[in-house]
Coordinates of C-alpha atoms in Angstrom, one line a residue:
M1 CA -61.3 -17.7 -112.5
C2 CA -61.6 -18.8 -108.9
L3 CA -61.3 -15.1 -107.8
K4 CA -64.2 -14.0 -110.3
A5 CA -66.2 -17.1 -109.1
S6 CA -66.0 -16.3 -105.6
S7 CA -66.7 -12.4 -106.3
S8 CA -69.9 -13.3 -108.4
L9 CA -71.0 -15.7 -105.6
L10 CA -70.6 -13.0 -102.8
S11 CA -72.1 -10.6 -104.8
L12 CA -75.2 -12.6 -105.4
T13 CA -75.1 -13.7 -101.7
I14 CA -75.5 -9.8 -100.8
L15 CA -78.1 -9.2 -103.2
L16 CA -80.2 -11.9 -102.1
G17 CA -79.4 -10.9 -98.3
V18 CA -80.4 -7.3 -99.3
S19 CA -83.4 -8.3 -101.4
S20 CA -84.7 -10.5 -98.3
I21 CA -84.3 -7.7 -96.0
V22 CA -86.2 -5.3 -98.5
S23 CA -89.0 -8.0 -99.0
A24 CA -89.4 -9.2 -95.5
V25 CA -92.6 -8.2 -93.6
N26 CA -92.7 -5.9 -90.9
I27 CA -96.2 -6.1 -89.6
N28 CA -95.9 -3.5 -86.8
R29 CA -94.3 -0.8 -89.0
A30 CA -97.2 -1.4 -91.5
L31 CA -99.7 -0.9 -88.6
E32 CA -98.4 1.9 -86.7
K33 CA -99.8 4.3 -89.5
Y34 CA -103.2 3.5 -88.6
P35 CA -104.2 4.0 -85.0
E36 CA -107.4 2.3 -85.6
F37 CA -105.7 -1.0 -85.6
S38 CA -103.5 -0.2 -82.5
T39 CA -105.3 -3.0 -80.5
M40 CA -104.4 -5.8 -82.9
T41 CA -100.7 -4.6 -82.9
E42 CA -100.6 -4.9 -79.1
L43 CA -102.2 -8.2 -79.3
F44 CA -99.7 -9.6 -81.7
N45 CA -96.8 -8.3 -79.4
K46 CA -98.6 -10.1 -76.2
T47 CA -98.9 -13.4 -78.0
E48 CA -95.5 -13.0 -79.4
L49 CA -96.8 -13.3 -83.0
T50 CA -95.0 -10.3 -84.5
P51 CA -91.7 -12.1 -85.0
I52 CA -93.4 -15.2 -86.6
I53 CA -95.3 -13.1 -89.0
N54 CA -92.3 -10.9 -89.9
K55 CA -90.5 -14.0 -91.0
R56 CA -92.9 -14.8 -93.7
Q57 CA -92.4 -13.4 -97.4
T58 CA -95.6 -13.0 -98.6
I59 CA -99.2 -12.6 -96.1
T60 CA -102.4 -11.1 -96.2
L61 CA -103.6 -9.6 -92.8
L62 CA -107.5 -9.7 -92.1
A63 CA -107.1 -6.7 -90.0
L64 CA -109.8 -5.8 -87.2
S65 CA -110.3 -2.2 -85.9
N66 CA -110.2 -1.7 -82.2
D67 CA -114.1 -1.8 -81.7
A68 CA -114.3 -4.8 -83.7
I69 CA -111.4 -6.9 -82.0
G70 CA -112.8 -6.0 -78.4
S71 CA -115.1 -9.1 -78.6
I72 CA -112.1 -11.3 -78.3
S73 CA -109.5 -9.2 -76.7
G74 CA -110.1 -10.7 -73.5
R75 CA -110.0 -14.3 -74.0
P76 CA -107.1 -16.6 -72.9
E77 CA -103.9 -15.9 -74.4
D78 CA -103.1 -19.4 -76.0
E79 CA -106.9 -19.1 -77.4
L80 CA -106.4 -15.5 -78.7
K81 CA -103.3 -16.7 -80.3
N82 CA -104.9 -19.2 -82.2
I83 CA -107.7 -16.8 -83.3
L84 CA -105.2 -14.2 -84.6
M85 CA -103.1 -16.8 -86.7
N86 CA -106.4 -17.5 -88.4
H87 CA -106.2 -13.8 -89.5
V88 CA -102.8 -14.3 -91.2
V89 CA -103.2 -15.4 -94.8
L90 CA -100.3 -16.9 -96.4
D91 CA -100.7 -15.4 -99.9
F92 CA -101.3 -12.0 -101.2
Y93 CA -105.0 -10.7 -101.6
D94 CA -105.8 -7.0 -102.3
G95 CA -109.1 -5.5 -103.3
L96 CA -108.5 -6.1 -106.8
K97 CA -107.7 -9.7 -106.4
L98 CA -110.7 -10.4 -104.1
K99 CA -113.1 -8.8 -106.5
A100 CA -111.9 -10.7 -109.3
I101 CA -112.7 -14.0 -107.6
K102 CA -115.3 -15.9 -110.0
D103 CA -115.9 -18.9 -108.2
K104 CA -118.5 -19.4 -105.3
S105 CA -116.0 -19.9 -102.7
T106 CA -111.9 -20.0 -102.7
M107 CA -110.1 -21.9 -99.9
L108 CA -107.3 -19.6 -98.2
T109 CA -104.5 -21.2 -96.1
T110 CA -103.7 -19.4 -92.6
L111 CA -100.7 -19.3 -90.3
Y112 CA -102.6 -21.3 -87.9
Q113 CA -102.5 -24.2 -90.7
S114 CA -98.8 -24.0 -90.6
T115 CA -98.3 -24.9 -87.2
G116 CA -100.0 -28.5 -87.8
L117 CA -102.6 -27.9 -84.9
G118 CA -105.4 -27.5 -87.6
Q119 CA -108.3 -30.0 -87.2
Q120 CA -111.1 -30.5 -89.9
Q121 CA -110.2 -27.6 -91.8
N122 CA -110.3 -25.2 -89.1
G123 CA -106.9 -23.9 -90.3
F124 CA -108.3 -22.8 -93.4
L125 CA -110.7 -19.9 -94.6
K126 CA -113.3 -19.6 -97.1
C127 CA -113.6 -16.3 -99.1
S128 CA -117.1 -16.2 -101.1
K129 CA -119.3 -13.8 -102.8
T130 CA -122.7 -13.0 -102.1
N131 CA -124.9 -10.0 -103.9
G132 CA -121.6 -8.3 -104.8
K133 CA -120.2 -8.5 -101.4
I134 CA -117.2 -10.5 -100.2
F135 CA -117.3 -12.7 -96.7
F136 CA -114.7 -14.4 -94.9
G137 CA -115.4 -17.5 -92.4
S138 CA -113.8 -20.8 -91.3
A139 CA -113.7 -23.6 -93.9
V140 CA -115.2 -25.9 -91.5
K141 CA -118.2 -27.4 -92.9
G142 CA -121.3 -25.3 -91.7
A143 CA -119.4 -22.6 -90.2
P144 CA -121.0 -19.1 -90.9
Q145 CA -119.5 -16.6 -93.6
T146 CA -120.2 -13.6 -91.8
A147 CA -116.9 -11.5 -91.7
E148 CA -117.5 -8.9 -94.8
Y149 CA -114.6 -7.3 -96.5
I150 CA -114.6 -3.5 -96.0
T151 CA -111.7 -2.1 -97.9
T152 CA -107.8 -2.5 -98.4
V153 CA -105.9 -0.7 -96.0
F154 CA -102.3 -1.2 -97.3
R155 CA -100.8 -2.9 -100.0
N156 CA -97.2 -3.8 -100.9
P157 CA -97.6 -6.3 -104.1
F158 CA -97.0 -9.8 -103.6
N159 CA -95.3 -9.3 -100.2
L160 CA -97.9 -7.5 -97.7
S161 CA -101.3 -6.7 -97.9
I162 CA -103.7 -5.4 -95.1
V163 CA -107.6 -5.8 -95.7
Q164 CA -110.1 -4.7 -93.1
I165 CA -113.1 -7.0 -92.3
S166 CA -115.9 -6.3 -90.1
M167 CA -115.6 -9.0 -87.3
P168 CA -113.4 -11.7 -85.8
I169 CA -113.3 -15.2 -87.4
V170 CA -113.5 -17.8 -84.8
A171 CA -113.3 -21.3 -86.2
P172 CA -115.1 -24.2 -84.4
G173 CA -112.4 -25.9 -81.9
L174 CA -110.6 -22.5 -81.5
G175 CA -113.1 -20.9 -79.1
D176 CA -116.6 -19.7 -78.8
P177 CA -118.2 -18.1 -81.8
V178 CA -118.6 -14.2 -82.0
K179 CA -122.1 -13.0 -82.5
V180 CA -122.9 -11.2 -85.6
P181 CA -123.3 -7.7 -84.5
P182 CA -126.9 -6.2 -85.2
P183 CA -127.4 -3.5 -88.0
P184 CA -127.3 0.1 -87.2
P185 CA -130.8 1.4 -86.0
M186 CA -132.7 3.4 -88.4
S187 CA -132.2 7.0 -88.2
S188 CA -135.6 8.9 -87.1
P189 CA -136.9 12.1 -88.9
P190 CA -135.7 15.2 -87.4
A191 CA -137.7 16.9 -84.8
P192 CA -139.3 20.0 -85.7
S193 CA -137.4 23.2 -84.9
P194 CA -138.3 25.3 -81.8
K195 CA -139.5 28.1 -84.3
E196 CA -141.8 25.8 -86.1
A197 CA -143.0 24.3 -82.6
A198 CA -143.8 27.9 -81.5
D199 CA -145.4 28.9 -84.8
T200 CA -148.1 26.1 -84.5
P201 CA -151.1 27.5 -82.4
A202 CA -152.3 25.0 -79.8
P203 CA -155.9 24.5 -79.2
G204 CA -157.5 26.8 -76.7
P205 CA -159.5 25.8 -73.6
A206 CA -162.8 26.2 -75.2
E207 CA -161.9 24.4 -78.2
E208 CA -160.8 21.6 -76.1
E209 CA -163.9 21.3 -73.7
G210 CA -166.1 21.8 -77.1
Y211 CA -164.7 18.5 -78.7
A212 CA -164.7 16.8 -75.4
D213 CA -168.4 17.6 -74.7
S214 CA -169.9 17.3 -78.2
P215 CA -171.0 13.4 -78.9
P216 CA -169.3 11.5 -81.5
G217 CA -170.6 12.3 -84.6
A218 CA -172.4 15.6 -83.8
A219 CA -172.2 18.4 -86.1
P220 CA -170.6 21.5 -84.4
E221 CA -173.1 24.4 -83.7
T222 CA -172.7 27.4 -85.6
S223 CA -172.9 31.2 -84.0
P224 CA -175.5 33.3 -85.5
A225 CA -174.4 35.8 -87.8
S226 CA -174.1 39.3 -86.5
A227 CA -176.8 41.7 -87.3
P228 CA -175.9 44.6 -89.6
E229 CA -175.1 47.9 -87.7
T230 CA -177.7 50.0 -89.5
A231 CA -181.1 48.8 -90.4
P232 CA -182.9 49.8 -93.5
E233 CA -185.2 52.8 -93.4
S234 CA -188.1 51.3 -95.0
A235 CA -189.2 47.4 -95.6
P236 CA -189.4 46.1 -98.9
S237 CA -192.4 46.6 -100.9
E238 CA -195.0 43.7 -101.2
D239 CA -194.5 43.2 -104.8
G240 CA -190.7 42.2 -104.2
S241 CA -189.1 45.1 -105.4
P242 CA -186.6 46.9 -103.3
A243 CA -188.1 49.9 -101.7
P244 CA -186.7 53.3 -102.7
A245 CA -184.3 55.2 -100.7
P246 CA -185.5 58.4 -99.2
E247 CA -183.1 60.6 -101.4
N248 CA -184.2 58.7 -104.5
A249 CA -188.2 58.9 -103.6
G250 CA -187.9 62.8 -103.3
K251 CA -186.0 63.1 -106.5
K252 CA -188.7 60.9 -108.3
K253 CA -191.6 63.3 -106.9
M254 CA -189.8 66.2 -108.3
A255 CA -189.4 64.6 -111.8
A256 CA -193.2 63.9 -111.7
A257 CA -194.4 67.4 -110.7
D258 CA -192.0 68.6 -113.2
E259 CA -193.5 66.2 -116.1
A260 CA -197.0 67.4 -115.1
E261 CA -198.4 70.1 -117.5
P262 CA -199.7 73.2 -116.2
P263 CA -203.7 74.1 -117.0
T264 CA -204.1 75.8 -120.4
S265 CA -206.5 78.9 -121.1
G266 CA -208.9 76.9 -122.9
S267 CA -209.6 74.6 -119.9
N268 CA -210.1 77.8 -117.7
T269 CA -212.5 79.2 -120.3
G270 CA -214.4 76.0 -120.2
L271 CA -215.0 76.0 -116.3
S272 CA -216.1 79.6 -116.4
F273 CA -219.0 79.0 -119.3
G274 CA -220.2 76.1 -117.0
A275 CA -220.4 78.0 -114.0
I276 CA -222.4 80.8 -115.8
L277 CA -224.7 78.0 -117.2
V278 CA -225.3 76.7 -113.5
L279 CA -226.2 80.2 -112.6
S280 CA -228.7 80.8 -115.6
F281 CA -230.5 77.4 -114.7
V282 CA -230.8 78.7 -110.8
V283 CA -232.5 81.8 -112.0
I284 CA -234.9 80.4 -114.3
F285 CA -236.0 78.1 -111.7
A286 CA -236.4 80.5 -109.2
G287 CA -238.6 82.9 -111.7
F288 CA -241.0 79.9 -111.8

């Protein structure tokens, strides 16, 4: 019985030892896959926080990109160490758990609070929702909630979670606050391509002088219409009807001549008889 009990106890000890090794946090190994957080890894090593973090069984790291952490990287080492400890939450939170928060705000305990140095709740963080977005900030009364949740970088359920936030959290009493970065500038409309600019004609000197010399409100002068190359050969008639062209007039005269009837034989006989009567009267008067 004693041997069985001893072997069982040994097996349990080995199992617990293996499980603790498997479940232990290794923050450097988790971050080395993401070069955009390399500065934070260097600062953990510089402030000797890496072994302290790795002793924890469950943490959530509020990670800062190399650009975002630049605003605090040059601070004194003790101040920097306290600020970094405030970015290590002693609980597991990933994107799903953060988005499931129903209350207006949730209190989070940080590694800095575990040192016993926290004052006026500057070892706690608040996580709140505003217009569907998630923000973090110090739990000190009146402290701003300006560090926005961006994405979940790494998750090992109930052991290690790394979530990216937009800016450092500096609790009152741990250093000067970090200013909120300005919003990105609005993009300007694209400039026209050189081809389009070349196709657009620029106003000539004459046009520019004309606009400059003319007084405001004056209507632009219009040039007279150019005369036709050939003038009509005949003026229009007085009755307003257009004069016939020469070719058309000749055709009309020929048509009129064709329409006139030639003198008949009866009309010729009448003329001869009249002449005889006149001669007869002349002879009679001459006889008297």
